[in-house]
Coordinates of C-alpha atoms and ligand atoms in Angstrom, one line a residue:
X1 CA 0.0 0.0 0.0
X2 CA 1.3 3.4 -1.2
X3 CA 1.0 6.8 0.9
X4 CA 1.2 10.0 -0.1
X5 CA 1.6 12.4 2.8
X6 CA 1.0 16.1 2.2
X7 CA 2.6 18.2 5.1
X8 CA 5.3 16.9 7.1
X9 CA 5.4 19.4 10.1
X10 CA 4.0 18.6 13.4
X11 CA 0.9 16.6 13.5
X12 CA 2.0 15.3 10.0
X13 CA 5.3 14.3 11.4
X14 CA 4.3 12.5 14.4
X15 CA 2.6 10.1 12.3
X16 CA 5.3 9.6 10.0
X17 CA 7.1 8.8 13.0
X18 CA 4.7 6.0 14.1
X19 CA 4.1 4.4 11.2
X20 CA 7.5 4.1 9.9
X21 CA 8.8 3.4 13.8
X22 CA 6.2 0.9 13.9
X23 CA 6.6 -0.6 10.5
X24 CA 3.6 -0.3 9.4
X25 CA 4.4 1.1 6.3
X26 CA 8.0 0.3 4.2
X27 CA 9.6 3.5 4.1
X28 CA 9.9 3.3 0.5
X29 CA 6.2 2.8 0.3
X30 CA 5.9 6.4 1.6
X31 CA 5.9 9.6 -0.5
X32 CA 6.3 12.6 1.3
X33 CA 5.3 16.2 -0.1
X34 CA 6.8 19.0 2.0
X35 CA 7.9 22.7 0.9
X36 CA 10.1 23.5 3.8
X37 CA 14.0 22.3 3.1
X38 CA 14.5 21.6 7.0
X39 CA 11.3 19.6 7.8
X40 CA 11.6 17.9 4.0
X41 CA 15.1 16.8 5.4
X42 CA 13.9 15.4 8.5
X43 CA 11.1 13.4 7.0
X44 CA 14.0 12.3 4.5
X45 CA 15.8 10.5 7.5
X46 CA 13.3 8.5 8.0
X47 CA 14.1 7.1 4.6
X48 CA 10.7 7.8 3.1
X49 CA 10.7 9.4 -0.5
X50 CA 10.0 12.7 -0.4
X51 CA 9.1 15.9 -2.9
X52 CA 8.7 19.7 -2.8
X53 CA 5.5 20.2 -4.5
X54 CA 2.7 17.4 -5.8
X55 CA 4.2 18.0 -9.3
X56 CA 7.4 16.1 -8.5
X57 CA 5.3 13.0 -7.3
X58 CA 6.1 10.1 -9.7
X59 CA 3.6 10.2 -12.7
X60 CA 2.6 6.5 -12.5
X61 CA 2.2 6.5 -8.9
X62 CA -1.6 5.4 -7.7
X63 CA -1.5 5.7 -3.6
X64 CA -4.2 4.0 -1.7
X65 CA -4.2 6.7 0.2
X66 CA -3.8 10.5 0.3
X67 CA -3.3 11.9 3.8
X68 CA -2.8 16.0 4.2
X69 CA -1.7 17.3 7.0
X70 CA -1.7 21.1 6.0
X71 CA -3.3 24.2 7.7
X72 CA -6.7 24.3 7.9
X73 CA -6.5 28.0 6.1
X74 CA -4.7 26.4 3.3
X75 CA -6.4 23.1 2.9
X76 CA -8.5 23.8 -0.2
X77 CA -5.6 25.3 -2.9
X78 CA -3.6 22.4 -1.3
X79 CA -6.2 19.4 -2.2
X80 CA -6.3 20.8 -5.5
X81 CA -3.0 19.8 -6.3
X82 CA -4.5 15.9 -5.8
X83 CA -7.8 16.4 -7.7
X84 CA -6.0 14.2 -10.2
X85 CA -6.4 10.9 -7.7
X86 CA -9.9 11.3 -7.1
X87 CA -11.0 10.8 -11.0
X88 CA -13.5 8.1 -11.8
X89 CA -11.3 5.2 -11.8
X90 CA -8.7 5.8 -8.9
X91 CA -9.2 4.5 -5.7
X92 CA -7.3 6.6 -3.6
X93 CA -9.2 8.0 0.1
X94 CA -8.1 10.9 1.3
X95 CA -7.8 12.0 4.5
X96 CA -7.5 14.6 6.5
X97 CA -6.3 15.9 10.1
X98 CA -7.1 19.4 9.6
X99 CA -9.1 21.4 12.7
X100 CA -12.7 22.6 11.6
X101 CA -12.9 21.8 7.8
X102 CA -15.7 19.7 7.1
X103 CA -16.2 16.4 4.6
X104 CA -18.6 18.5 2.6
X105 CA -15.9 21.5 2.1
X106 CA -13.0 18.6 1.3
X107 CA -15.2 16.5 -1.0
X108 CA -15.2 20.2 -2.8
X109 CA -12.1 21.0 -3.5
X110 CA -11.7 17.3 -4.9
X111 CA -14.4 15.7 -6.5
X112 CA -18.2 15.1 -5.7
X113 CA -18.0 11.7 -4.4
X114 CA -14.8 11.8 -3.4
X115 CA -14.0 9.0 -0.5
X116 CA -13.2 11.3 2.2
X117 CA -11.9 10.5 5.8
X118 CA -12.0 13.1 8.5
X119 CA -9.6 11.6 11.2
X120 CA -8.5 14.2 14.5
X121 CA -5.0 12.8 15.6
X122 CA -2.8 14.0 18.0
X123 CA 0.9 14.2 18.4
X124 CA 1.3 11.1 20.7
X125 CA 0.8 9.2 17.6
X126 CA 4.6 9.7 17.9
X127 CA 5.3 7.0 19.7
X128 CA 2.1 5.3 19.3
X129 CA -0.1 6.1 21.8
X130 CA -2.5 8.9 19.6
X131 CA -6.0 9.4 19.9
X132 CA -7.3 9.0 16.8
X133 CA -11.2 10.1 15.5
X134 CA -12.7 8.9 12.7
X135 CA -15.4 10.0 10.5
X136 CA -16.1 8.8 6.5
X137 CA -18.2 9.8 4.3
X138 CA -21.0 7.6 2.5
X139 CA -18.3 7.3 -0.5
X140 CA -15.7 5.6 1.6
X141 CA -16.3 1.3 1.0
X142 CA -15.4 -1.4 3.7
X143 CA -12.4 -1.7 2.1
X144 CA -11.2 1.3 2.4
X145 CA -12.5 2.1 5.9
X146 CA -10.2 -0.8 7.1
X147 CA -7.0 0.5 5.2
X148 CA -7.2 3.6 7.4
X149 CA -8.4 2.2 10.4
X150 CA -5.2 -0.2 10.5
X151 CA -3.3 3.2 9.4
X152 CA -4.4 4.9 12.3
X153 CA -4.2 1.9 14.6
X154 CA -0.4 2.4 14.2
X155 CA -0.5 5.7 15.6
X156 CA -2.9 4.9 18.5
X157 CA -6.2 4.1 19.7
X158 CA -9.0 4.5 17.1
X159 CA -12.4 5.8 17.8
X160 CA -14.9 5.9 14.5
X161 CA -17.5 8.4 14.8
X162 CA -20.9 8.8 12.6
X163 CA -21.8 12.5 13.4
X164 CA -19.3 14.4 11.6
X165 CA -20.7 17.3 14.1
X166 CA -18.6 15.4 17.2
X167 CA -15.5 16.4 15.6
X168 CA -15.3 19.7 16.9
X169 CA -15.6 18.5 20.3
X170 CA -13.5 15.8 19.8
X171 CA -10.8 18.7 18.4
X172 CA -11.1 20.3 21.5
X173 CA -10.4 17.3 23.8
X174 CA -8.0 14.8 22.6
X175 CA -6.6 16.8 19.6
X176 CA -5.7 19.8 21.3
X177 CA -5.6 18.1 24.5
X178 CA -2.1 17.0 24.7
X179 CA -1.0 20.5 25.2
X180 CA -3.1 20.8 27.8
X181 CA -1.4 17.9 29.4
X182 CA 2.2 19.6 28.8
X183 CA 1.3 22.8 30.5
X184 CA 0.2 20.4 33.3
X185 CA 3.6 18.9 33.4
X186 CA 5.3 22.7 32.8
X187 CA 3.2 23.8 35.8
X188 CA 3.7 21.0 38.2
X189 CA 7.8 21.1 37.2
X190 CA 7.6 25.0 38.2
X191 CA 5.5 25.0 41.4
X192 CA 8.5 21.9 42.4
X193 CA 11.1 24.6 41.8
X194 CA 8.9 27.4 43.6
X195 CA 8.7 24.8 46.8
X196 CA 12.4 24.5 46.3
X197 CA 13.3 21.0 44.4
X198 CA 16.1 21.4 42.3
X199 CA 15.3 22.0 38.2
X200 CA 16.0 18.5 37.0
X201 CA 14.2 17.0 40.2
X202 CA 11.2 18.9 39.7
X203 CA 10.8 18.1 35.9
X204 CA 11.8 14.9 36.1
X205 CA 9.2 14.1 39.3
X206 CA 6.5 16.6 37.3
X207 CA 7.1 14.8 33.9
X208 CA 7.1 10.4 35.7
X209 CA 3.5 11.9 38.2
X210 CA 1.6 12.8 35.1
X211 CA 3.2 9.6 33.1
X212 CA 2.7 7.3 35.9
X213 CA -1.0 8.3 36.7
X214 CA -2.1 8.1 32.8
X215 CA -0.9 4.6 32.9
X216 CA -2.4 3.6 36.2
X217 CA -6.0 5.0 35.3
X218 CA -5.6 3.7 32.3
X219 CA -5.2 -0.1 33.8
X220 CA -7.2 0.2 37.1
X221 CA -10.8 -1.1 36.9
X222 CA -11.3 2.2 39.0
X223 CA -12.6 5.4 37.5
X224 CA -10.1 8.2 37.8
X225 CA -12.3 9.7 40.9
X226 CA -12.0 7.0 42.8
X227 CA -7.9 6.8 42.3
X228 CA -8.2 10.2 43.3
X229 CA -9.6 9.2 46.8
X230 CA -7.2 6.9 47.1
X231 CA -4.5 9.4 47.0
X232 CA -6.4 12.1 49.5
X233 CA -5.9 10.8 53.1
X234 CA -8.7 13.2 55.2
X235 CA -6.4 16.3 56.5
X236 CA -3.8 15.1 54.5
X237 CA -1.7 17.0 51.9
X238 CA -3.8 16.0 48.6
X239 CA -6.8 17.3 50.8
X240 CA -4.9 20.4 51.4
X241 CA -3.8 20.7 47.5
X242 CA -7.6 19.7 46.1
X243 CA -9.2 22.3 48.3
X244 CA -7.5 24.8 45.9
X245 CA -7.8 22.5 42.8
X246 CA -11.4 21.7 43.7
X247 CA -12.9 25.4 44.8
X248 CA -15.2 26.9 43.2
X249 CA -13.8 28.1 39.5
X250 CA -11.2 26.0 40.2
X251 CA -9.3 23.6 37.9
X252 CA -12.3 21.6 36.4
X253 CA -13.9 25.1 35.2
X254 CA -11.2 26.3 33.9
X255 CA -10.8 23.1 31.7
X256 CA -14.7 23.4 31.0
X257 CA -13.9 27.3 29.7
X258 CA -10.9 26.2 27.6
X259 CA -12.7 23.0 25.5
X260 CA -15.4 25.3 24.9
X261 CA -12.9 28.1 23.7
X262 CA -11.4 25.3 21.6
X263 CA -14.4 24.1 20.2
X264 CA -15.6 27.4 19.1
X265 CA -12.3 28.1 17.7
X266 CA -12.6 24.6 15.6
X267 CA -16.4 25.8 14.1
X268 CA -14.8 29.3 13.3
X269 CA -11.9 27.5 11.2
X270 CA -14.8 25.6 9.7
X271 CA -16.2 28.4 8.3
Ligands
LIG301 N1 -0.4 19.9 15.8 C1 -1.3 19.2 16.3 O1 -1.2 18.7 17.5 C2 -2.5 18.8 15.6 C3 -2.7 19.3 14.3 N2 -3.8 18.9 13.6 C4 -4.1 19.5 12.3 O2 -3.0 19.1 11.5 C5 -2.7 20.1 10.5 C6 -1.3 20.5 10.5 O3 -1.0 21.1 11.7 P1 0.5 21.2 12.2 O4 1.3 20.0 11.9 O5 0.5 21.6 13.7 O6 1.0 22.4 11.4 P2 2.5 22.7 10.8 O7 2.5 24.1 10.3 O8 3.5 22.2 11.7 O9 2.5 21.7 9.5 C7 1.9 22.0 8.3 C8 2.9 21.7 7.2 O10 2.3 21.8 5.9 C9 3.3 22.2 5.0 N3 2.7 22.7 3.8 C10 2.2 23.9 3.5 N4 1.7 24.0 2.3 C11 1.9 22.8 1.7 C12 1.7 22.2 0.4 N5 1.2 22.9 -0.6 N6 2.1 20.9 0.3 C13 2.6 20.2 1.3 N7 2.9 20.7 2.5 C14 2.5 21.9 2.7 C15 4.0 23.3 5.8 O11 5.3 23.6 5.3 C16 4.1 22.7 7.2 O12 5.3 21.9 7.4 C17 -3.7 21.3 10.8 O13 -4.7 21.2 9.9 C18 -4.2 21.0 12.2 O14 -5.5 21.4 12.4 C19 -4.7 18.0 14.1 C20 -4.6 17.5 15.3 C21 -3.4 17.8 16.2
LIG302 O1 -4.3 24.0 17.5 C1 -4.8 23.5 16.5 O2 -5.6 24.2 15.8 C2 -4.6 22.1 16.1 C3 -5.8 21.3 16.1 C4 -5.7 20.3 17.2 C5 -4.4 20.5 17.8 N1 -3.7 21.4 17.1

């Protein structure tokens, strides 16, 4: 199975980095299309082929599948560029991991009918531990459905969706989520150093807490409030800390205010 991957920065990367790390896909099964020298480069070492613009792509090449990983502003003059593999004939699916920009709008700047897959990664599909979101239009067979599923499988845990209007919620949780996670970590590592804990010890205690407690909800038959009680002995230090978490405006509606910010900002870059 051939791939042609349009974009090779960050999100596009990541995957890149799972599927070949993975070996899921042959490097030499890959074709990478990337502008940027540096980031071409980078995708080059990963011994992938790899091209400047869609015109360099080999003439006789026939991808099963097209997966761009551009800007959501750019998306449409970029898909252009492929309406060539979506002609009565091909089979090629596209996909795409951009923010906001509906099936309807991609089918558009291809081909009515197009087989289209909307997927929302995120960058732990690095090292293979994504979220990844799925949503096909009616265009997109069996066949091809399970092509991308396994695709995806490689860069995490798949979720398919049938209300295409979920994905902007789903943007706002697990795609953009991951940074909320970091700045988790970046604040614990800082409050460490505030309390007085050397740099690396407070990063490297920050960074193993939030790694450690993913893994353990993620295995224990008990739901994450119920781990939390386990950690909170009454008049105890977590007591002392979740009284400030926990108030009023405290941590959990500040997370509520920033999906919703996220999710608004996901239907405005669909427009
Ligand atoms: N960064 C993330 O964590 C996530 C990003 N996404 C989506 O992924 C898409 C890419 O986001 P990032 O990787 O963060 O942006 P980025 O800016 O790091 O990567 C986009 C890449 O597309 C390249 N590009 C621009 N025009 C091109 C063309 N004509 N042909 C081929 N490549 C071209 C750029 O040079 C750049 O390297 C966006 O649509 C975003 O909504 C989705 C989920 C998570
Ligand atoms: O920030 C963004 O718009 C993209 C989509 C989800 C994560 N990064």
């Amino acid at each position: 199975m051939s791939v042609v991957l349009v974009g090779c920065g960050n999100m596009g990367f990541a995957m890149l980095r799972g599927w070949i790390g993975t070996g899921t896909l042959p490097p030499g099964n890959v074709h990478v299309v990337e502008p940027l020298d540096t980031l071409r480069l980078r995708a080059e070492d990963q011994g992938v082929n790899v091209h400047s613009t869609a015109a360099s792509l080999p003439a006789a090449l026939a991808p099963a599948i097209v997966i761009v990983a551009v800007k959501p502003q750019v998306i449409g003059d970029v898909l252009a560029d492929y309406g060539r593999y979506a002609q009565p004939g091909r089979d090629t699916i596209f996909v795409s991991v951009a923010a906001g920009v509906r099936i309807d709008r991609l089918e558009h700047a291809l081909a009515p009918g197009a087989p289209v897959v909307r997927v929302m990664p995120n960058t732990p599909a690095a090292v293979g531990h994504g979220a990844m979101v799925m949503c096909a239009n009616p265009s997109v067979t069996d066949r091809q459905l399970a092509a991308v599923r396994q695709l995806m499988a490689a860069s995490g845990e798949v979720t398919e969706i049938a209300d295409e209007a979920l994905m902007d919620a789903v943007t706002a949780v697990s795609g953009s989520g991951p940074a909320y996670v970091f700045h988790l970590i970046e604040a614990l590592s800082e409050a460490g150093r505030a309390v007085g804990l050397p740099d690396e010890i407070a990063g490297r205690l920050a960074m193993q807490t939030v790694f450690g407690a993913a893994a353990y909800a993620r295995e224990s038959a008990d739901d994450p409030g119920t781990l939390r009680e386990q950690v909170t002995s009454p008049n105890g230090t977590t007591a002392a800390a979740l009284d400030v978490l926990m108030r009023p405006g405290g941590l959990a509606a500040l997370i509520g205010e920033a999906v919703t910010a996220a999710r608004d900002r996901a239907v405005e870059l669909g427009r």
